[in-house]
XYZ file of C-alpha atoms in Angstrom:
632
model
C 59.041 -124.021 48.486
C 62.473 -125.774 49.516
C 61.118 -126.993 52.697
C 58.221 -128.647 51.282
C 60.305 -130.094 48.478
C 62.855 -132.023 50.907
C 60.169 -132.756 53.595
C 60.112 -136.661 53.874
C 56.603 -136.720 55.863
C 58.009 -140.037 57.326
C 59.554 -139.302 60.533
C 58.118 -139.366 63.993
C 56.686 -135.792 63.444
C 55.288 -136.479 60.139
C 51.785 -135.196 61.051
C 53.253 -131.973 61.859
C 55.282 -131.812 58.745
C 58.891 -132.987 59.551
C 61.602 -130.482 58.101
C 59.018 -128.049 57.221
C 60.056 -124.249 57.736
C 58.018 -123.232 60.713
C 56.748 -119.523 60.430
C 54.082 -117.418 61.709
C 51.464 -115.195 59.834
C 51.431 -117.556 57.030
C 49.517 -120.761 55.794
C 50.693 -122.900 52.932
C 49.107 -125.875 51.425
C 50.931 -128.791 49.598
C 50.313 -132.072 48.055
C 52.245 -134.955 49.194
C 51.221 -137.087 46.123
C 53.555 -134.962 43.917
C 57.257 -135.557 43.745
C 59.303 -132.888 45.545
C 61.582 -132.330 42.453
C 60.805 -130.162 39.496
C 58.186 -127.424 40.259
C 57.826 -128.707 43.643
C 54.625 -129.507 45.455
C 53.835 -126.352 46.993
C 50.456 -125.337 46.007
C 49.835 -122.005 47.726
C 50.840 -119.450 50.135
C 48.656 -116.963 52.184
C 50.149 -114.105 54.273
C 48.309 -112.247 57.016
C 47.487 -108.852 56.037
C 47.539 -106.364 59.047
C 45.327 -103.741 57.181
C 42.745 -106.115 55.767
C 42.828 -108.382 58.825
C 42.836 -111.746 56.764
C 45.104 -113.937 54.893
C 45.767 -112.938 51.155
C 47.655 -115.009 48.441
C 51.257 -114.393 48.141
C 52.102 -112.126 45.071
C 55.049 -112.643 43.294
C 56.340 -109.376 42.538
C 55.243 -107.749 45.713
C 57.831 -106.621 48.448
C 57.357 -108.226 51.992
C 59.338 -107.752 55.121
C 60.003 -110.793 57.720
C 62.272 -111.551 60.566
C 64.127 -114.641 61.107
C 67.439 -115.840 62.890
C 70.577 -115.182 61.371
C 71.427 -118.635 61.043
C 68.723 -119.024 58.584
C 69.864 -116.183 56.755
C 73.658 -116.711 56.390
C 74.610 -120.221 57.383
C 71.837 -122.685 56.267
C 73.007 -123.250 52.569
C 70.018 -124.798 51.423
C 68.332 -121.416 51.701
C 69.483 -118.199 49.775
C 71.312 -115.798 51.775
C 69.435 -112.785 52.558
C 72.329 -110.743 53.675
C 74.146 -110.262 50.304
C 73.801 -107.172 48.279
C 73.661 -108.513 44.879
C 69.719 -108.873 44.688
C 68.560 -108.472 41.246
C 64.942 -107.428 41.510
C 64.273 -103.623 41.786
C 63.176 -102.708 45.539
C 64.765 -105.655 47.273
C 66.812 -104.758 50.042
C 69.392 -107.364 51.883
C 68.920 -108.374 55.673
C 70.706 -106.781 58.503
C 72.345 -108.128 61.500
C 72.774 -105.597 64.173
C 75.487 -106.989 66.481
C 74.798 -104.446 69.294
C 71.339 -105.413 69.373
C 71.340 -109.241 69.174
C 68.165 -110.845 70.298
C 68.106 -114.351 71.372
C 65.418 -116.340 69.956
C 64.651 -117.795 73.117
C 64.094 -114.532 74.730
C 61.527 -113.797 71.877
C 59.686 -116.793 72.682
C 59.557 -116.247 76.271
C 58.305 -112.594 75.877
C 55.527 -113.823 73.223
C 54.375 -116.491 76.048
C 54.552 -113.910 78.763
C 52.362 -111.474 76.580
C 49.940 -114.245 76.033
C 49.741 -114.975 79.837
C 49.051 -111.194 80.424
C 45.992 -111.763 77.834
C 44.852 -114.927 79.654
C 45.541 -116.770 76.458
C 46.489 -120.178 76.389
C 49.255 -120.885 73.777
C 47.740 -123.405 71.015
C 50.455 -125.747 70.255
C 48.673 -127.071 67.178
C 49.660 -125.827 63.707
C 46.117 -124.014 63.340
C 45.783 -124.725 59.834
C 48.739 -123.378 58.803
C 49.926 -126.597 57.055
C 47.337 -128.334 54.686
C 47.971 -131.187 52.603
C 45.760 -130.621 49.540
C 45.884 -133.815 47.445
C 43.292 -132.410 45.045
C 45.439 -129.703 43.900
C 48.061 -130.436 41.024
C 49.251 -127.034 39.824
C 52.359 -126.003 41.977
C 53.099 -122.196 42.276
C 55.631 -121.241 39.663
C 57.413 -118.387 41.478
C 60.737 -119.243 40.114
C 60.956 -118.023 36.232
C 63.790 -117.937 33.829
C 64.688 -116.374 30.555
C 63.997 -119.641 28.843
C 60.848 -120.434 30.413
C 58.899 -117.516 28.650
C 56.434 -118.122 26.055
C 56.295 -116.799 22.724
C 53.959 -113.947 23.416
C 55.869 -112.831 26.316
C 59.509 -111.303 27.122
C 62.114 -111.569 29.903
C 62.186 -108.545 32.175
C 65.448 -108.998 34.141
C 64.534 -106.212 36.688
C 61.901 -108.413 38.034
C 63.049 -111.644 36.853
C 59.642 -112.227 35.528
C 58.035 -113.366 32.112
C 56.071 -110.249 31.075
C 53.421 -110.576 28.538
C 54.210 -108.623 25.228
C 52.448 -105.407 24.739
C 50.012 -105.918 21.875
C 48.906 -102.288 21.609
C 45.119 -103.504 22.220
C 44.512 -100.117 24.053
C 45.534 -97.875 21.180
C 42.299 -97.427 19.505
C 40.238 -95.052 17.322
C 37.189 -93.764 18.862
C 34.970 -95.006 15.816
C 35.382 -98.258 13.835
C 33.329 -97.003 11.028
C 32.425 -93.453 9.931
C 29.673 -92.995 7.305
C 28.693 -90.362 4.855
C 25.631 -89.832 2.848
C 26.212 -87.185 -0.017
C 23.475 -86.432 -2.433
C 24.541 -85.942 -6.024
C 23.806 -82.079 -5.922
C 25.663 -81.351 -3.023
C 29.168 -79.437 -2.748
C 30.724 -82.963 -2.644
C 33.049 -82.206 0.251
C 32.360 -83.615 3.813
C 34.438 -83.298 6.656
C 35.004 -85.649 9.718
C 36.859 -86.472 12.659
C 38.104 -89.571 14.411
C 40.109 -89.795 17.831
C 43.105 -91.932 18.432
C 43.616 -92.715 22.164
C 46.667 -94.470 23.805
C 45.474 -96.170 26.869
C 48.511 -98.150 27.226
C 51.195 -97.712 30.244
C 53.768 -96.679 27.577
C 54.496 -94.145 24.879
C 53.667 -95.047 21.160
C 54.704 -93.698 17.780
C 52.203 -93.097 15.103
C 52.812 -92.835 11.627
C 50.735 -93.142 8.343
C 50.348 -96.537 6.726
C 47.399 -96.132 4.049
C 44.779 -93.357 3.188
C 42.291 -93.530 0.375
C 43.109 -90.880 -2.160
C 39.690 -89.057 -1.527
C 40.675 -88.799 2.040
C 42.656 -85.526 2.887
C 43.830 -84.756 6.172
C 43.480 -81.265 7.449
C 44.630 -78.950 10.270
C 47.415 -79.860 12.700
C 46.885 -83.811 11.580
C 48.180 -82.968 8.032
C 51.679 -83.462 9.785
C 50.771 -87.182 9.839
C 51.263 -87.566 6.277
C 54.785 -86.032 6.586
C 56.263 -88.315 9.145
C 55.707 -89.605 12.458
C 54.000 -88.567 15.976
C 54.663 -89.634 19.481
C 51.522 -90.356 21.393
C 52.233 -90.774 25.068
C 50.493 -92.833 27.617
C 47.151 -91.613 28.147
C 47.302 -88.917 25.417
C 44.795 -88.649 22.435
C 45.066 -87.107 19.181
C 42.058 -85.908 16.846
C 42.523 -87.252 13.230
C 40.568 -84.290 11.104
C 39.864 -85.152 7.647
C 37.850 -84.313 4.288
C 36.218 -86.598 1.840
C 36.184 -85.386 -1.433
C 33.315 -87.046 -3.083
C 33.814 -85.119 -6.259
C 35.993 -88.021 -7.543
C 33.649 -90.567 -6.628
C 30.891 -92.217 -8.662
C 27.516 -92.713 -7.628
C 26.938 -95.582 -5.369
C 28.582 -96.995 -2.226
C 32.484 -96.650 -1.592
C 34.305 -98.219 1.298
C 38.067 -97.947 2.298
C 40.326 -98.213 5.159
C 42.371 -95.754 6.858
C 45.406 -97.387 8.630
C 48.056 -95.962 10.813
C 51.161 -97.612 11.872
C 51.581 -97.850 15.824
C 55.290 -98.439 17.004
C 55.770 -99.459 20.538
C 58.416 -97.129 22.155
C 60.749 -99.181 24.545
C 62.607 -102.620 24.800
C 60.589 -105.750 24.460
C 62.996 -108.469 23.394
C 61.206 -111.079 21.288
C 57.867 -108.953 20.856
C 56.569 -107.534 17.734
C 56.554 -103.948 18.246
C 54.839 -102.774 14.926
C 51.247 -102.976 14.475
C 48.356 -101.347 12.581
C 45.427 -99.533 13.963
C 42.400 -98.932 11.422
C 39.159 -97.661 10.903
C 36.825 -97.565 7.829
C 35.139 -94.753 5.893
C 31.795 -95.510 4.192
C 30.874 -92.919 1.659
C 27.311 -93.270 0.025
C 26.663 -91.001 -3.021
C 22.908 -90.899 -3.929
C 22.185 -89.478 -7.403
C 19.824 -86.579 -7.402
C 16.369 -87.505 -6.111
C 13.967 -88.000 -8.875
C 10.471 -86.711 -7.611
C 8.585 -87.537 -10.770
C 6.744 -84.419 -10.970
C 4.173 -83.795 -13.696
C 5.364 -80.392 -14.817
C 5.983 -81.216 -18.285
C 2.826 -83.160 -18.852
C 0.579 -80.619 -16.834
C -0.161 -78.167 -19.661
C -1.422 -81.062 -21.878
C -4.154 -81.970 -19.172
C -5.071 -78.430 -18.536
C -5.375 -77.835 -22.061
C -7.904 -80.835 -22.272
C -9.823 -79.428 -19.236
C -9.917 -76.194 -21.144
C -11.427 -77.411 -24.251
C -13.863 -79.781 -22.426
C -14.975 -76.695 -20.282
C -15.021 -74.510 -23.362
C -17.502 -76.840 -25.035
C -19.605 -77.038 -22.326
C -20.124 -73.360 -22.239
C -20.506 -72.806 -25.803
C -23.035 -75.699 -25.877
C -25.030 -74.388 -22.882
C -25.084 -70.818 -24.404
C -26.318 -72.026 -27.674
C -28.905 -73.834 -26.129
C -29.966 -70.605 -23.942
C -29.876 -68.653 -26.993
C -32.120 -70.914 -29.008
C -34.371 -72.142 -26.400
C -37.576 -70.903 -28.320
C -36.561 -72.863 -31.357
C -38.838 -75.775 -31.753
C -36.158 -78.319 -32.007
C -34.480 -77.015 -28.770
C -37.675 -76.488 -26.947
C -38.731 -80.066 -27.754
C -35.466 -81.181 -26.423
C -36.102 -79.509 -23.113
C -33.504 -76.767 -22.847
C -33.525 -76.760 -18.831
C -32.273 -80.265 -18.773
C -29.776 -79.644 -21.681
C -28.150 -76.615 -19.631
C -27.863 -78.975 -16.769
C -26.013 -81.506 -18.861
C -23.662 -78.930 -19.975
C -23.065 -77.690 -16.414
C -22.444 -81.301 -15.152
C -19.821 -81.842 -17.924
C -18.434 -78.365 -16.845
C -18.053 -79.633 -13.249
C -16.584 -82.908 -14.289
C -14.101 -81.343 -16.382
C -12.952 -79.223 -13.702
C -11.786 -82.371 -11.655
C -8.669 -82.368 -13.972
C -7.458 -79.248 -11.837
C -7.011 -81.224 -8.494
C -5.226 -83.864 -10.665
C -2.708 -81.395 -11.973
C -1.638 -80.519 -8.321
C 1.495 -82.281 -6.760
C 4.027 -81.379 -4.377
C 6.143 -79.292 -6.773
C 3.443 -76.381 -6.794
C 1.706 -77.158 -3.310
C 2.376 -77.984 -0.084
C 1.670 -81.470 1.342
C -1.371 -80.211 3.014
C -2.349 -78.433 -0.380
C -1.999 -81.966 -2.130
C -4.086 -83.769 0.436
C -6.825 -81.197 -0.206
C -6.510 -81.788 -4.069
C -6.688 -85.660 -3.401
C -10.259 -85.281 -1.963
C -11.190 -82.594 -4.262
C -11.246 -84.870 -7.416
C -13.624 -87.200 -6.156
C -16.075 -84.227 -5.251
C -15.837 -82.578 -8.532
C -15.971 -85.799 -10.782
C -18.670 -87.549 -8.830
C -20.958 -84.509 -8.461
C -20.651 -83.382 -12.101
C -21.176 -87.148 -13.213
C -24.375 -87.456 -11.322
C -25.656 -83.951 -12.443
C -25.086 -84.903 -15.979
C -26.617 -88.557 -16.083
C -29.316 -87.879 -13.518
C -30.526 -84.751 -15.929
C -30.204 -87.011 -18.871
C -32.531 -89.564 -17.000
C -34.982 -86.839 -16.120
C -35.041 -85.563 -19.537
C -36.024 -88.575 -21.267
C -37.990 -90.067 -18.443
C -40.144 -86.876 -18.771
C -40.579 -87.351 -22.333
C -41.666 -90.979 -22.135
C -44.056 -90.322 -19.547
C -45.734 -87.674 -21.800
C -45.385 -89.903 -24.825
C -46.921 -92.945 -22.980
C -50.143 -90.960 -21.900
C -50.613 -89.739 -25.536
C -50.657 -93.292 -26.985
C -53.391 -93.971 -24.498
C -55.359 -90.782 -25.466
C -54.814 -89.566 -21.720
C -54.126 -86.058 -20.896
C -50.926 -85.642 -18.652
C -48.812 -82.559 -17.750
C -45.541 -83.131 -16.095
C -43.724 -80.042 -15.372
C -39.857 -79.414 -15.235
C -40.145 -79.381 -11.371
C -40.897 -82.942 -11.466
C -37.896 -83.846 -13.786
C -35.729 -81.903 -11.254
C -36.532 -84.008 -8.283
C -34.323 -87.138 -9.602
C -31.351 -84.784 -10.007
C -31.547 -83.325 -6.501
C -32.009 -86.782 -5.035
C -29.062 -88.215 -6.692
C -26.975 -85.135 -6.199
C -28.003 -85.113 -2.500
C -26.841 -88.667 -1.626
C -23.497 -88.109 -3.673
C -22.923 -85.090 -1.434
C -23.664 -87.000 1.901
C -21.390 -89.907 0.715
C -18.667 -87.520 -0.175
C -19.018 -85.659 3.122
C -18.814 -88.733 5.182
C -15.693 -89.918 3.318
C -14.101 -86.574 3.743
C -14.759 -86.589 7.549
C -14.313 -90.329 8.462
C -11.257 -91.482 5.992
C -9.883 -88.829 3.651
C -7.348 -89.134 0.941
C -4.027 -87.894 1.807
C -0.793 -87.215 -0.073
C 1.822 -89.621 0.364
C 5.351 -90.236 -1.324
C 7.030 -93.578 -1.485
C 9.960 -94.958 -3.701
C 9.191 -96.248 -7.141
C 11.244 -99.402 -6.363
C 11.436 -100.597 -2.917
C 14.761 -99.750 -1.407
C 15.704 -97.016 -3.908
C 15.105 -93.778 -2.282
C 16.401 -92.057 -5.256
C 13.309 -92.092 -7.258
C 10.027 -91.502 -5.544
C 6.215 -90.655 -6.712
C 3.381 -89.101 -5.006
C 0.005 -90.352 -4.920
C -3.258 -90.127 -2.899
C -4.289 -92.683 -0.330
C -6.258 -92.923 2.605
C -4.934 -94.454 6.080
C -7.907 -96.586 6.568
C -10.336 -99.205 4.907
C -13.379 -96.911 4.858
C -12.379 -95.108 1.706
C -13.064 -98.512 -0.208
C -16.619 -98.610 1.071
C -17.158 -95.047 0.121
C -15.738 -95.362 -3.566
C -17.972 -98.516 -3.827
C -21.074 -96.664 -2.992
C -20.360 -93.713 -5.075
C -19.742 -95.907 -8.121
C -22.841 -97.706 -7.544
C -24.763 -94.701 -7.347
C -23.487 -93.080 -10.476
C -23.438 -96.038 -12.534
C -27.211 -96.635 -11.567
C -27.834 -93.146 -12.602
C -26.050 -94.058 -16.044
C -28.048 -97.239 -16.484
C -31.456 -95.661 -15.541
C -30.644 -93.142 -18.531
C -29.825 -95.871 -20.830
C -33.272 -97.614 -19.724
C -35.218 -94.622 -20.644
C -33.304 -93.802 -23.852
C -34.128 -97.533 -24.963
C -37.630 -96.921 -24.281
C -37.724 -93.734 -26.354
C -36.027 -95.462 -29.206
C -38.717 -95.160 -31.659
C -39.066 -91.464 -31.279
C -38.042 -88.700 -33.520
C -34.362 -87.437 -33.135
C -35.794 -83.980 -32.537
C -37.323 -85.098 -29.083
C -34.769 -87.833 -27.857
C -31.041 -88.745 -27.971
C -31.555 -92.552 -27.473
C -29.712 -93.442 -30.740
C -26.791 -91.194 -29.556
C -26.591 -92.104 -26.187
C -26.255 -95.702 -27.182
C -23.318 -94.828 -29.360
C -22.096 -92.596 -26.337
C -22.402 -95.738 -23.873
C -20.545 -97.985 -26.135
C -17.684 -95.558 -26.612
C -17.632 -95.141 -22.680
C -17.427 -98.994 -22.072
C -14.581 -99.112 -24.723
C -12.802 -96.361 -22.883
C -12.939 -97.588 -19.468
C -12.089 -101.158 -20.596
C -8.836 -99.806 -21.862
C -8.449 -96.963 -19.327
C -8.873 -98.969 -15.854
C -6.235 -101.443 -16.495
C -3.915 -98.675 -17.687
C -4.415 -96.591 -14.697
C -3.641 -99.680 -12.403
C -0.504 -100.288 -14.586
C 0.625 -96.821 -14.168
C -0.016 -96.223 -10.818
C 3.669 -95.818 -9.791
C 4.327 -93.700 -12.948
C 3.087 -90.179 -12.199
C 3.450 -88.804 -15.678
C 1.300 -91.770 -17.537
C -1.246 -91.822 -14.861
C -1.941 -88.125 -15.021
C -2.270 -88.290 -18.873
C -4.342 -91.447 -18.676
C -6.700 -89.899 -16.037
C -7.081 -86.720 -17.509
C -7.747 -88.096 -21.018
C -10.567 -90.360 -19.667
C -12.227 -87.340 -17.937
C -11.880 -85.422 -21.324
C -13.286 -88.274 -23.354
C -16.358 -88.705 -21.051
C -17.143 -85.034 -21.010
C -16.661 -84.343 -24.642
C -18.314 -87.599 -26.057
C -21.452 -86.480 -23.914
C -21.405 -83.047 -25.199
C -21.012 -83.893 -28.845
C -23.597 -86.991 -28.834
C -26.051 -84.668 -27.166
C -25.746 -81.198 -28.839
C -24.106 -81.837 -32.401
C -27.017 -83.774 -33.795
C -29.643 -81.276 -32.401
C -27.547 -78.337 -33.969
C -27.674 -80.201 -37.292
C -31.203 -80.355 -37.212
C -31.706 -76.863 -36.211
C -29.394 -75.732 -39.136
C -30.571 -78.250 -41.500
C -31.962 -76.575 -45.056
C -35.684 -77.592 -45.604
C -36.015 -79.933 -48.497
C -37.660 -78.324 -51.412
C -41.080 -79.839 -52.483
C -40.913 -81.855 -55.633
C -42.161 -80.155 -58.805
C -45.803 -81.074 -59.899
C -45.951 -83.002 -63.148
C -48.652 -82.578 -65.768
C -48.411 -86.042 -66.589
C -49.938 -88.544 -64.084
C -49.410 -92.342 -64.289
C -52.102 -94.359 -64.983
C -51.929 -95.774 -61.326
C -52.608 -92.311 -60.041
C -55.424 -91.458 -62.052
C -57.137 -94.802 -61.247
C -56.852 -94.282 -57.436
C -59.867 -95.820 -55.922
C -62.461 -93.713 -54.192
C -62.093 -95.636 -50.831
C -58.413 -94.966 -50.630
C -59.231 -91.070 -51.170
C -61.772 -91.341 -48.575
C -59.312 -92.952 -46.009
C -56.670 -90.287 -46.463
C -59.266 -87.550 -46.156
C -60.569 -89.084 -42.815
C -56.800 -89.324 -41.446
C -56.274 -85.810 -42.436
C -59.182 -84.387 -40.639
C -58.126 -86.491 -37.399
C -54.785 -84.982 -37.607
C -56.094 -81.471 -38.026
C -58.187 -81.965 -34.780
C -55.248 -83.300 -32.811
C -53.170 -80.069 -33.994
C -55.715 -77.651 -32.714
C -55.949 -79.420 -29.479
C -52.133 -79.220 -29.047
C -52.009 -75.468 -29.844
C -54.732 -74.783 -27.286
C -52.669 -76.944 -24.723
C -49.599 -74.612 -25.690
C -51.421 -71.378 -24.922
C -52.623 -72.576 -21.599
C -49.670 -74.400 -20.292
C -46.862 -71.952 -21.073
C -43.810 -73.897 -21.284
C -45.037 -77.106 -19.884
C -44.024 -80.233 -22.055
C -47.127 -81.426 -24.306
C -47.722 -84.672 -25.631
C -45.207 -85.378 -28.312
C -47.672 -86.991 -30.495
C -49.066 -83.480 -31.415
C -45.872 -82.420 -33.176
C -45.486 -85.977 -34.646
C -49.112 -85.292 -36.039
C -48.061 -82.179 -37.642
C -45.365 -84.075 -39.532
C -48.013 -86.551 -40.572
C -50.387 -83.877 -42.195
C -47.561 -82.499 -44.357
C -46.605 -86.139 -45.498
C -50.502 -86.981 -46.338
C -50.951 -83.767 -48.184
C -47.832 -84.509 -50.217
C -49.279 -87.915 -50.867
C -52.382 -86.506 -51.946
C -50.706 -84.070 -54.291
C -48.893 -86.868 -55.836
């Protein structure tokens, strides 16, 4: 650095570097555009490495051996003396001049040239790139450092005469920066954790507690940290075992920091030797999960089901017992019993509605999901197709009687619509079950809140929508056709048809569905309310059908016959003066009705239980009425 600083580069030998220190095994670069004062103009120094067989950059704190003449070492004042023993950098050793083995420099050069001649190598008198003027480099080598030249984040190390960066403790680290715990409200409330503190620095450190949350308790050997400090040697690690006492925490998320103070052991003048190393603990305490089971409301739904099913059984047994009674027989007991059976099946659909994962497995709940549409749809189909067949059969016979035609429709003819509707329902339900069945699922009531969930039935694909639509259209078709037949039979006697009561029942069902359908949609994520509404709808449909179909007939069966009015000995003038033509017209009508009654009796004996023309029974009533008129 000195030689490049004092070189004039202006003498006769400027191109070869006048006054530059000549050496072998080194390459230097300098910038003549810079002033030789101050940091100098030496840009780089490369030294030949015999092991690597290449030139490598000169390292400031690396020890090198070199040979020079004694005049350079001890007599040329511009260069430091290499023979003194007061060298300050560790590892440096002074030069040695052996008087007994003095070697003349000319002899050394001569021996070198002889060696080249033996190798047939011509000595190259050029500088061989050992001196390069690099005018593009402007940052000289800063090999000479002093205590005053150290920056704020470094300290002066006298042993190496070097400004050394302050140790920042960047390599004293915890293995985890964040440790999370998720604790349910009903758990024991104590969770254990561990974090590892490692010292990857080249010096020892002292670790002491700085801050700990009150709900974090150190355990095992690490509990000593709370009592004092611990020395952590270079390369060592220590496990921090702790417990989290969640019993003192409230529901929700709690986050706190654990901090340990790290003190750097050693002398680092001017450096901050006290720092903190931290990690965070996150504790999430979730409340007890609310599964929204229907355990409390389930008895209510089962009670409604039991009431509806009991009513269906009672009315069916009553029909079977009084099947020979004229009112029951005229109402076609087979179809009445089918209506009772259909409502029984429909009411039993409350059973799968009452099943959730509090009493069954997920597979059992999925089976209950698909069982509900099977029971309700088939029961509905049986009920209203039987009602349709009953009134249709009656209308056919009545229309034939009005046209004075003889027509016999057996019960087998009426069963055909029932079988058809039942079969189509079964096929649709079977395809639904095989292709896209309903499955039990559970999801949060509010998105993002897993503490409150509810179970429901849902299919994975879109085929369920198509099957539900087809089933609804099919069952509603049976209801509409039954209503149409009832409307056609609106003028018949109540003992034969239920058209008037069916109209009242349809009106009530429309009201129930108009209120119930929106309520079901609104309570979809509220299992208790949804279960009660659905069970109540099934109960109302079943019970209203039974009451409107059977109660009026029971009233007719158990109705006391009215007593005939007592004859009066006094007649009004109007009755006495009745014209002979009017009396003759009454007598002709009575004769006509008696003939019809005889024909009906003959048909009854020959056709067993086949339904007769209903006008026969009506004519019987007409005879009684005309006889009363004649009496009066």
